[in-house]
mmCIF file of C-alpha atoms in Angstrom:
data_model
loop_
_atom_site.group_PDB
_atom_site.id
_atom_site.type_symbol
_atom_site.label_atom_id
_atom_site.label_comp_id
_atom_site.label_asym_id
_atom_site.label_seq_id
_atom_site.Cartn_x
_atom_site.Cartn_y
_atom_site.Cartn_z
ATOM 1 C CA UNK Q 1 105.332 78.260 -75.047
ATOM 2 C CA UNK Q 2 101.727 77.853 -74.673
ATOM 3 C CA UNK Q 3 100.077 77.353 -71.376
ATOM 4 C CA UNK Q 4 96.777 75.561 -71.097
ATOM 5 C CA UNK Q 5 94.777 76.576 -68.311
ATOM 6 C CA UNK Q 6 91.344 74.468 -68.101
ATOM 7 C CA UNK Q 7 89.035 76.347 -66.014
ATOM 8 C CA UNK Q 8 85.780 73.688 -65.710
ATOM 9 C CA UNK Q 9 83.555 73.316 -65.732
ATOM 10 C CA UNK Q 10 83.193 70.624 -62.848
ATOM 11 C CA UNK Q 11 81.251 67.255 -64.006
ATOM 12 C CA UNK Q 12 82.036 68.398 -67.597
ATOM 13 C CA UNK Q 13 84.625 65.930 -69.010
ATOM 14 C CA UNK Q 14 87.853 67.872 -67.536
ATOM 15 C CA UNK Q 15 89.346 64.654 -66.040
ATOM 16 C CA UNK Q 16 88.677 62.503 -69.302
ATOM 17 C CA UNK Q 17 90.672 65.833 -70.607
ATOM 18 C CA UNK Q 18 93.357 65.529 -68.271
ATOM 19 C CA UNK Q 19 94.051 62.035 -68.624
ATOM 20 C CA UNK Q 20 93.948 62.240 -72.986
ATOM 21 C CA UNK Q 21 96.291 65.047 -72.515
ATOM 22 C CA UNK Q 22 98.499 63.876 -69.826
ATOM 23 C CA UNK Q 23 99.608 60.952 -72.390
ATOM 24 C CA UNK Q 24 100.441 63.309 -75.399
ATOM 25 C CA UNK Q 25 104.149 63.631 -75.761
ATOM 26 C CA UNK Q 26 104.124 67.573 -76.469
ATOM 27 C CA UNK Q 27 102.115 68.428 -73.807
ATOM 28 C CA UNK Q 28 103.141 68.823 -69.924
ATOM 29 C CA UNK Q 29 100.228 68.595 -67.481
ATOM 30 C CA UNK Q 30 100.163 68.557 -63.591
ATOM 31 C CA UNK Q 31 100.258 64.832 -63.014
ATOM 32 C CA UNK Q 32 97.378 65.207 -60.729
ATOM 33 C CA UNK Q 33 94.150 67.615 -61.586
ATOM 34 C CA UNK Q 34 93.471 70.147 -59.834
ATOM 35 C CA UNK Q 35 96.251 72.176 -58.389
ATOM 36 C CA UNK Q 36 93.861 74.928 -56.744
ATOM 37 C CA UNK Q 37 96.119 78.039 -56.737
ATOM 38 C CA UNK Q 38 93.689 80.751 -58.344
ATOM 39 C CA UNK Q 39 90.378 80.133 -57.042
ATOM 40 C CA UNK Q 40 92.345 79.904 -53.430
ATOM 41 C CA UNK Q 41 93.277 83.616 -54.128
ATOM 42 C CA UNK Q 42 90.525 84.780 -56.041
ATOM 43 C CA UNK Q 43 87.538 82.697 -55.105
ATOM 44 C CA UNK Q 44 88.634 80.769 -51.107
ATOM 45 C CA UNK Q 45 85.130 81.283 -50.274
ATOM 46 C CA UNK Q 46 83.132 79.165 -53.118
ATOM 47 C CA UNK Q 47 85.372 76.802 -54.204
ATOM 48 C CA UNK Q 48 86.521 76.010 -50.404
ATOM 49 C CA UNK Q 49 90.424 75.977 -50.859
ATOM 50 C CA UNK Q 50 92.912 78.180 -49.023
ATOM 51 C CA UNK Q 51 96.554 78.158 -47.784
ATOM 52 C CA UNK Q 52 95.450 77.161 -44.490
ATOM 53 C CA UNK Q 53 94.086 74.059 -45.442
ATOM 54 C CA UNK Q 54 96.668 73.015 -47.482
ATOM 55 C CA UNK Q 55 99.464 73.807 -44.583
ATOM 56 C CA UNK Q 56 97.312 72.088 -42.456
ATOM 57 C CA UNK Q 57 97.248 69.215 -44.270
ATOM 58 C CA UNK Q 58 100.745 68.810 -44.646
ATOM 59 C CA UNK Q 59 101.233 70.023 -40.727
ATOM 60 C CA UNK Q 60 99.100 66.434 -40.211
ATOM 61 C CA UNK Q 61 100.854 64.304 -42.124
ATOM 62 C CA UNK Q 62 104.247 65.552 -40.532
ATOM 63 C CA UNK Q 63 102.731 64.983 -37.175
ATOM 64 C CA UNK Q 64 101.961 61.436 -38.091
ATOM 65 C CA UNK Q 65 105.799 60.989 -39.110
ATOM 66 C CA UNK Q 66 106.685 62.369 -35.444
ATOM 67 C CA UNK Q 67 104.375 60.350 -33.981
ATOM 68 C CA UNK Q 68 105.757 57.119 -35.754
ATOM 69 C CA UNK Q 69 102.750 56.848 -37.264
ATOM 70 C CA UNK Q 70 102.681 55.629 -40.949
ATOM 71 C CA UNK Q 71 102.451 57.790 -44.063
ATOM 72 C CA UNK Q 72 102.062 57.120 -47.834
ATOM 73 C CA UNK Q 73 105.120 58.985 -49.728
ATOM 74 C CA UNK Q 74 102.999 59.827 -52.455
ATOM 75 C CA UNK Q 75 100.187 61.567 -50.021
ATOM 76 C CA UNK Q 76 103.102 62.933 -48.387
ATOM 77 C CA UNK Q 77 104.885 64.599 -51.635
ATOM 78 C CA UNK Q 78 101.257 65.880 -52.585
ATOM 79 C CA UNK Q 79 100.707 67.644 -49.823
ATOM 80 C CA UNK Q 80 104.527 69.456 -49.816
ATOM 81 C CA UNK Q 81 103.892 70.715 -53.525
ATOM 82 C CA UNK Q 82 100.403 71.813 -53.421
ATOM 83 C CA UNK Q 83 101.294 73.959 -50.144
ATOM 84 C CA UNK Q 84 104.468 75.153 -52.352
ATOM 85 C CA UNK Q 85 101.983 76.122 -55.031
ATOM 86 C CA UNK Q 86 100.407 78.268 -52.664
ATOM 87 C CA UNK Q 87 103.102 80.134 -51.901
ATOM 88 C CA UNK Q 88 102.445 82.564 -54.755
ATOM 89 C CA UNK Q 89 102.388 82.847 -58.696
ATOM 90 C CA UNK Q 90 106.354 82.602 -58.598
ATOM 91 C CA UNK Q 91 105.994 79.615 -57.199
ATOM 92 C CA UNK Q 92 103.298 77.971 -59.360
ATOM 93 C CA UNK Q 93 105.738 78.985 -62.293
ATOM 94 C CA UNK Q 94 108.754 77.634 -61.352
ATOM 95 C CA UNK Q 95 106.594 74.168 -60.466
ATOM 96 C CA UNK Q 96 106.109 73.629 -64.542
ATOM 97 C CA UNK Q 97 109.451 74.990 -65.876
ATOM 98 C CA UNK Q 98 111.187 72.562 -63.208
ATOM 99 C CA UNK Q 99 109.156 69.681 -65.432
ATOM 100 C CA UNK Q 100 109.074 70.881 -68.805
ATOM 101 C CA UNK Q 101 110.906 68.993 -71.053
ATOM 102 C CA UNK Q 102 112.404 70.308 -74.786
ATOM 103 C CA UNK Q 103 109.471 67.882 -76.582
ATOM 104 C CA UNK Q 104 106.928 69.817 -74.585
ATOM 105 C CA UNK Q 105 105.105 72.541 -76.616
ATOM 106 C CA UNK Q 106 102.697 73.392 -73.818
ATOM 107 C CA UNK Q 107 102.765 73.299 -70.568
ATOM 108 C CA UNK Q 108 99.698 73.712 -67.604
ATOM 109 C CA UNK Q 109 96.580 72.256 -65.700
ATOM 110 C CA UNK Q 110 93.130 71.776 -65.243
ATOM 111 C CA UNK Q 111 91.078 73.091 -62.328
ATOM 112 C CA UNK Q 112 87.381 73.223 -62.445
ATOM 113 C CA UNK Q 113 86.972 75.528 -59.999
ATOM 114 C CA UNK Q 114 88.487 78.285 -61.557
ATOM 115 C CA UNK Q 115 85.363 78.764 -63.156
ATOM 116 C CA UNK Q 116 84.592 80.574 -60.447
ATOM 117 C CA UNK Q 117 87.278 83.147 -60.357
ATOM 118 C CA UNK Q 118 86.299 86.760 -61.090
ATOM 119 C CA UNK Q 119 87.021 88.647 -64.182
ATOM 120 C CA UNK Q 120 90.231 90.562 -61.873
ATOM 121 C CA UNK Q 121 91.139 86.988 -61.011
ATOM 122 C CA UNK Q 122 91.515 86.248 -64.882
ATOM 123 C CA UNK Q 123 92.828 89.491 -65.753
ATOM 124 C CA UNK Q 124 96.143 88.919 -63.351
ATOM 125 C CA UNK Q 125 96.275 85.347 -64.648
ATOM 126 C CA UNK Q 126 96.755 86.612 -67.975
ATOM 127 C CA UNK Q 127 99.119 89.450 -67.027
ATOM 128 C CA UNK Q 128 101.123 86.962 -65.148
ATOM 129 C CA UNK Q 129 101.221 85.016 -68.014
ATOM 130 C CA UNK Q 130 102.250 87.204 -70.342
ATOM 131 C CA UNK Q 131 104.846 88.572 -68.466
ATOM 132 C CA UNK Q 132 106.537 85.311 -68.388
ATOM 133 C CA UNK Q 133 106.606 84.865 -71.721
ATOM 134 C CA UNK Q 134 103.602 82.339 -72.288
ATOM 135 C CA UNK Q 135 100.656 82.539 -74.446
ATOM 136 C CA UNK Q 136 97.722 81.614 -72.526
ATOM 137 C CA UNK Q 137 95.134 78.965 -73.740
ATOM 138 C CA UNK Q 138 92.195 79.228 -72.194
ATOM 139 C CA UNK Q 139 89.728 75.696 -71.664
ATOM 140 C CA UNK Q 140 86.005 76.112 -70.789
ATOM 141 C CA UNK Q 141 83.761 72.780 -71.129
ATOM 142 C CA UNK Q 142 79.967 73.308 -70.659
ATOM 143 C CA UNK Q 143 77.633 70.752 -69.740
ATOM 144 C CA UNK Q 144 73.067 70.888 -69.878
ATOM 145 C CA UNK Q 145 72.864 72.921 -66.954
ATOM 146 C CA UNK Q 146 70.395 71.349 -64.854
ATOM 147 C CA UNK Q 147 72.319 68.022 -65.822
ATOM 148 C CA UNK Q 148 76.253 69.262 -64.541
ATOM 149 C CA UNK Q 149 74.400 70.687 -61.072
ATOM 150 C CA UNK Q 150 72.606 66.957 -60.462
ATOM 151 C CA UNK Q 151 75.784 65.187 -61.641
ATOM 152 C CA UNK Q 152 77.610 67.585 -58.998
ATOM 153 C CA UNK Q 153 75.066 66.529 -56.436
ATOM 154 C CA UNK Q 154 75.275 62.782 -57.119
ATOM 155 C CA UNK Q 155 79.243 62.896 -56.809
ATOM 156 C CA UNK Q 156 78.745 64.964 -53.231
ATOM 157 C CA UNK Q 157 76.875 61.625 -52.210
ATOM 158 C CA UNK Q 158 78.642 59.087 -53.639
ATOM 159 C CA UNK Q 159 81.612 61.288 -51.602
ATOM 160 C CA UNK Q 160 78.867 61.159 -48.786
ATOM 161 C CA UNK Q 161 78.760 65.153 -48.371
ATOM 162 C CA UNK Q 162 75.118 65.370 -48.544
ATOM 163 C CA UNK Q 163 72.113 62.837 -50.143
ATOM 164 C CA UNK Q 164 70.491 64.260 -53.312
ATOM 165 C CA UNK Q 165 67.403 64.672 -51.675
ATOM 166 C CA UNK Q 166 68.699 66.575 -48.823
ATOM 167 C CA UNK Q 167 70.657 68.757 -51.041
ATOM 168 C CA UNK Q 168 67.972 69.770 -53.567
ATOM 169 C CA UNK Q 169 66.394 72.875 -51.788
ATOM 170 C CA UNK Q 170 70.381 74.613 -50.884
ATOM 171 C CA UNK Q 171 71.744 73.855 -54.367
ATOM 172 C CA UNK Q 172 70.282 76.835 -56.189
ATOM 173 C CA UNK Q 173 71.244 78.970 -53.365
ATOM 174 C CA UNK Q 174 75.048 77.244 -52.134
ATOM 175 C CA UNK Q 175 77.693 79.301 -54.349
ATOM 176 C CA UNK Q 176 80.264 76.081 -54.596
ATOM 177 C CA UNK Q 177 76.969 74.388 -56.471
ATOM 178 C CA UNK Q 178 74.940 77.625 -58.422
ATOM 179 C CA UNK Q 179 77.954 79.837 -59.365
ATOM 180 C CA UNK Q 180 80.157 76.282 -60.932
ATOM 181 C CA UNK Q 181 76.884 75.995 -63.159
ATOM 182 C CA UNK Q 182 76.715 80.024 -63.791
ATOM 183 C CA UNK Q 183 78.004 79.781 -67.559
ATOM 184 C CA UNK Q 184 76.861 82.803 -68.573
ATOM 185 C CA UNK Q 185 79.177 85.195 -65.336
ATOM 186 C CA UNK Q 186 82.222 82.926 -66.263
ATOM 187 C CA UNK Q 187 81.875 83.287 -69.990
ATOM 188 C CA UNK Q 188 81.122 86.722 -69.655
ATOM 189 C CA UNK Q 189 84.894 87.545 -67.671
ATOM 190 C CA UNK Q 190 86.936 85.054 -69.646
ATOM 191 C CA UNK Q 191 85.800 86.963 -72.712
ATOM 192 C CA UNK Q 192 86.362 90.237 -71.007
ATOM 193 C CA UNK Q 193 89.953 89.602 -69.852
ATOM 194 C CA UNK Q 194 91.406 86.930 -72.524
ATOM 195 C CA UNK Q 195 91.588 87.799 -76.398
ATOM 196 C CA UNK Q 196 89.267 85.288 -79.215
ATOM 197 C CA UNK Q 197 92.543 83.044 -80.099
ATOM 198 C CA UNK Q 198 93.163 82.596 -76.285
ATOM 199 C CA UNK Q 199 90.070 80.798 -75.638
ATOM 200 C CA UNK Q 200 88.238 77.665 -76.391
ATOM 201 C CA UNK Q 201 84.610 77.096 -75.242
ATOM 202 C CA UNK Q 202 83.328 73.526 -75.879
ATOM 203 C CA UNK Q 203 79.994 71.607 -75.376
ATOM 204 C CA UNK Q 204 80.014 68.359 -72.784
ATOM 205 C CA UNK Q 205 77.986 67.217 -75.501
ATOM 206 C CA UNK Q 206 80.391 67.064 -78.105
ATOM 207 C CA UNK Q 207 83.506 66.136 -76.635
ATOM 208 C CA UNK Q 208 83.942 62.363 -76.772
ATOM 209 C CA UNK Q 209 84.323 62.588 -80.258
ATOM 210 C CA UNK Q 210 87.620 62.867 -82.911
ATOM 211 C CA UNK Q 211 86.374 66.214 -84.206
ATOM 212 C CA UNK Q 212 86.419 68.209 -80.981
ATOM 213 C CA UNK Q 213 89.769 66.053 -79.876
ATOM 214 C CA UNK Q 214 91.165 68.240 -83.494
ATOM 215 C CA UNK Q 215 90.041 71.164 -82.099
ATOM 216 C CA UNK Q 216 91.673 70.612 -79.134
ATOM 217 C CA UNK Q 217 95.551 70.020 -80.710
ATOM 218 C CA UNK Q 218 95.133 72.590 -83.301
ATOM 219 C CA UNK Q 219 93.940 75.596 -80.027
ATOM 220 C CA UNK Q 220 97.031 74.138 -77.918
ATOM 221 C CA UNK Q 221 99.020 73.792 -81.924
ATOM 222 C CA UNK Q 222 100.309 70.521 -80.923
ATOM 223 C CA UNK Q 223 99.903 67.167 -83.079
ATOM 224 C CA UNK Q 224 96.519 65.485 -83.465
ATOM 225 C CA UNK Q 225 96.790 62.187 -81.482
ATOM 226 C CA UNK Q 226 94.202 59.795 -81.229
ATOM 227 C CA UNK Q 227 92.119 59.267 -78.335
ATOM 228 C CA UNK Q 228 90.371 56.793 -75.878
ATOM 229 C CA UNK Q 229 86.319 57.043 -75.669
ATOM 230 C CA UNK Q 230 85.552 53.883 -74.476
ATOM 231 C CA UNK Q 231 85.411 54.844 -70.893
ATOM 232 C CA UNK Q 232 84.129 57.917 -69.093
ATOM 233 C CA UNK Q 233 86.339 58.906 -66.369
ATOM 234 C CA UNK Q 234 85.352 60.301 -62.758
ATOM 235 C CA UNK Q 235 81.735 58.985 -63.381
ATOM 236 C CA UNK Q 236 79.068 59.989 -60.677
ATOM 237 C CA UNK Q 237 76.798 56.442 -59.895
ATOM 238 C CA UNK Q 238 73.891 56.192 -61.881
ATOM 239 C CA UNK Q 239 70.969 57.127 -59.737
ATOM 240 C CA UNK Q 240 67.923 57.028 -61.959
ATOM 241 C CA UNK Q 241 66.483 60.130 -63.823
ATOM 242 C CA UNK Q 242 66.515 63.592 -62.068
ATOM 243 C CA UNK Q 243 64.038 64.130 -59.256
ATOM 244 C CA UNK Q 244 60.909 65.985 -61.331
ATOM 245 C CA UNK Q 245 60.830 68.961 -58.249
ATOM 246 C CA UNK Q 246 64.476 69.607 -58.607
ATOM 247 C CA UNK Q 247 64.365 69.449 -62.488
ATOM 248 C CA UNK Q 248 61.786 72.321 -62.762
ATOM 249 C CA UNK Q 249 62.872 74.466 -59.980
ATOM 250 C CA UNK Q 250 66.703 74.220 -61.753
ATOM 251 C CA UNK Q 251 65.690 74.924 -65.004
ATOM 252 C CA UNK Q 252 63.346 77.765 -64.036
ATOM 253 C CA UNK Q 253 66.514 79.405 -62.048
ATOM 254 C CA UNK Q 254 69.153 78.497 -64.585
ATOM 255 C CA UNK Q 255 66.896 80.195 -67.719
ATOM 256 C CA UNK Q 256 69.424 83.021 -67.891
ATOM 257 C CA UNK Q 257 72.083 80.897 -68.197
ATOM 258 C CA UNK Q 258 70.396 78.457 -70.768
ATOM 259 C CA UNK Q 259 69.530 81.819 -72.644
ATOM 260 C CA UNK Q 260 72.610 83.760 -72.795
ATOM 261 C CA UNK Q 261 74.335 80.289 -73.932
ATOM 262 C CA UNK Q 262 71.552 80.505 -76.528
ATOM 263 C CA UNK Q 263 72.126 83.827 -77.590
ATOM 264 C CA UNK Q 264 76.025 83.398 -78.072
ATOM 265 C CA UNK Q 265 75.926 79.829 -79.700
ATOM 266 C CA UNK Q 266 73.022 79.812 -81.366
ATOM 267 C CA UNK Q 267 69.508 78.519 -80.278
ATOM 268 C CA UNK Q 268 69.034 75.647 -82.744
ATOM 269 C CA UNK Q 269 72.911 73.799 -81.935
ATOM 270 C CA UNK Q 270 71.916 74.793 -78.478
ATOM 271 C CA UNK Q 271 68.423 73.062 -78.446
ATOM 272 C CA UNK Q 272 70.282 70.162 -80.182
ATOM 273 C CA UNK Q 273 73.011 69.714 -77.376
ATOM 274 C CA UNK Q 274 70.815 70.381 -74.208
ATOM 275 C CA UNK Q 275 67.608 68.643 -73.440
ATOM 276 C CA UNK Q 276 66.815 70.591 -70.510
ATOM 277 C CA UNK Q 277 66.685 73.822 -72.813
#
């Protein structure tokens, strides 16, 4: 069987991914995004997740049931399987084959952040794979660079972590913000660690569209089904057009990423896709 792993990249289209693939009949994905389990062992410190949180989490809600104290099931059932996930990769395994069905022809998730796991992080993922007899298939959706880190910094407000403007002089500099945008480091360990027919990179660009949804089914060899464009999902509020200060001092420290993109996918498509290049 294959298993789809979609590693970002964050404000890229992942959840309007999750949600076409979560209603195609030959496909089993988490029912919610994000499941965190790699980047907690391979990359706690920028992405932010870790065991500890997550049995903390569910060490509050059960102190809320002692207490009397209502709880929602579904928050409650959340927070017992993504501390279960954490428990290890045995774990995380036995979490899909426990839902797979005999329609399903792949089975797996989607988790931005593992964009920001190194290349040993990938290289166990795949070995761990592997040895449990499933093919990986790799997902990694790129976005303008300058346009994903300002999207990221509008949904951190609208989430009320920070205000744009406040943000603007750490984000080139705060790894959860720079390395999620770093195309070029994540590209260069997925290719490293994960063979050509394992992987799929895509443009932002180009995915709302019935050409790249083909690509899609034919990678993960299920059917081609249709899909929903009408609505983007996950949006960040419109704010206006990027700050001028911010959009020159990100594109003058995101040139090596907006070159080595260039230099594997060719300038002109490139130049085409991204008006920041």
């Amino acid at each position: 069987m294959n298993f789809l792993l979609g590693v970002g990249a964050q404000r890229c289209g992942t959840t309007w991914l999750h949600r076409y693939l979560s209603q195609h009949p030959e496909v089993f994905i988490s029912p919610y995004k994000e499941l965190h389990v790699f980047d907690a062992m391979f990359a706690s410190e920028a992405s932010g997740h870790t065991r500890e949180k997550r049995f903390e989490r569910l060490r509050l809600l059960l102190g809320k049931i002692l207490r009397g104290e209502p709880v929602e099931r579904q928050a409650l059932m959340i927070a017992v399987e993504r501390y279960e996930l954490s428990l290890g990769e045995e774990a995380y395994l036995a979490y899909f084959r426990r839902r797979v069905g005999p329609g399903h022809r792949v089975m797996g998730e989607i988790t931005p952040s593992y964009s920001l796991i190194p290349a040993s992080g990938f290289r166990f993922i795949r070995d761990f794979l592997l040895e449990s007899d499933l093919k990986p298939k790799v997902v990694f959706i790129m976005r303008d660079p300058v346009e994903r880190m300002y999207s990221q910094l509008r949904l951190n407000q609208d989430m009320g972590v920070a205000e744009v403007s406040d943000a603007y002089a750490s984000a080139l500099s705060t790894p959860g913000i720079e390395l999620r945008t770093r195309y070029d480091l994540t590209l260069t360990s997925l290719e490293g660690e994960f063979e050509a027919e394992e992987l799929l990179v895509l443009f932002y660009e180009e995915l709302f569209q019935a050409s790249s949804v083909e690509v899609i089914c034919r990678f993960l060899d299920v059917e081609v089904r249709p899909a929903d464009f009408s609505a983007r999902i996950n949006a960040a509020p419109d704010i206006g057009e990027i700050d001028p200060d911010f959009r020159r001092a990100a594109r003058k420290h995101l040139d090596v990423v907006y070159e080595a993109c260039a230099d594997r996918f060719g300038r002109d498509r490139v130049r085409a896709l991204w008006r920041y290049f």
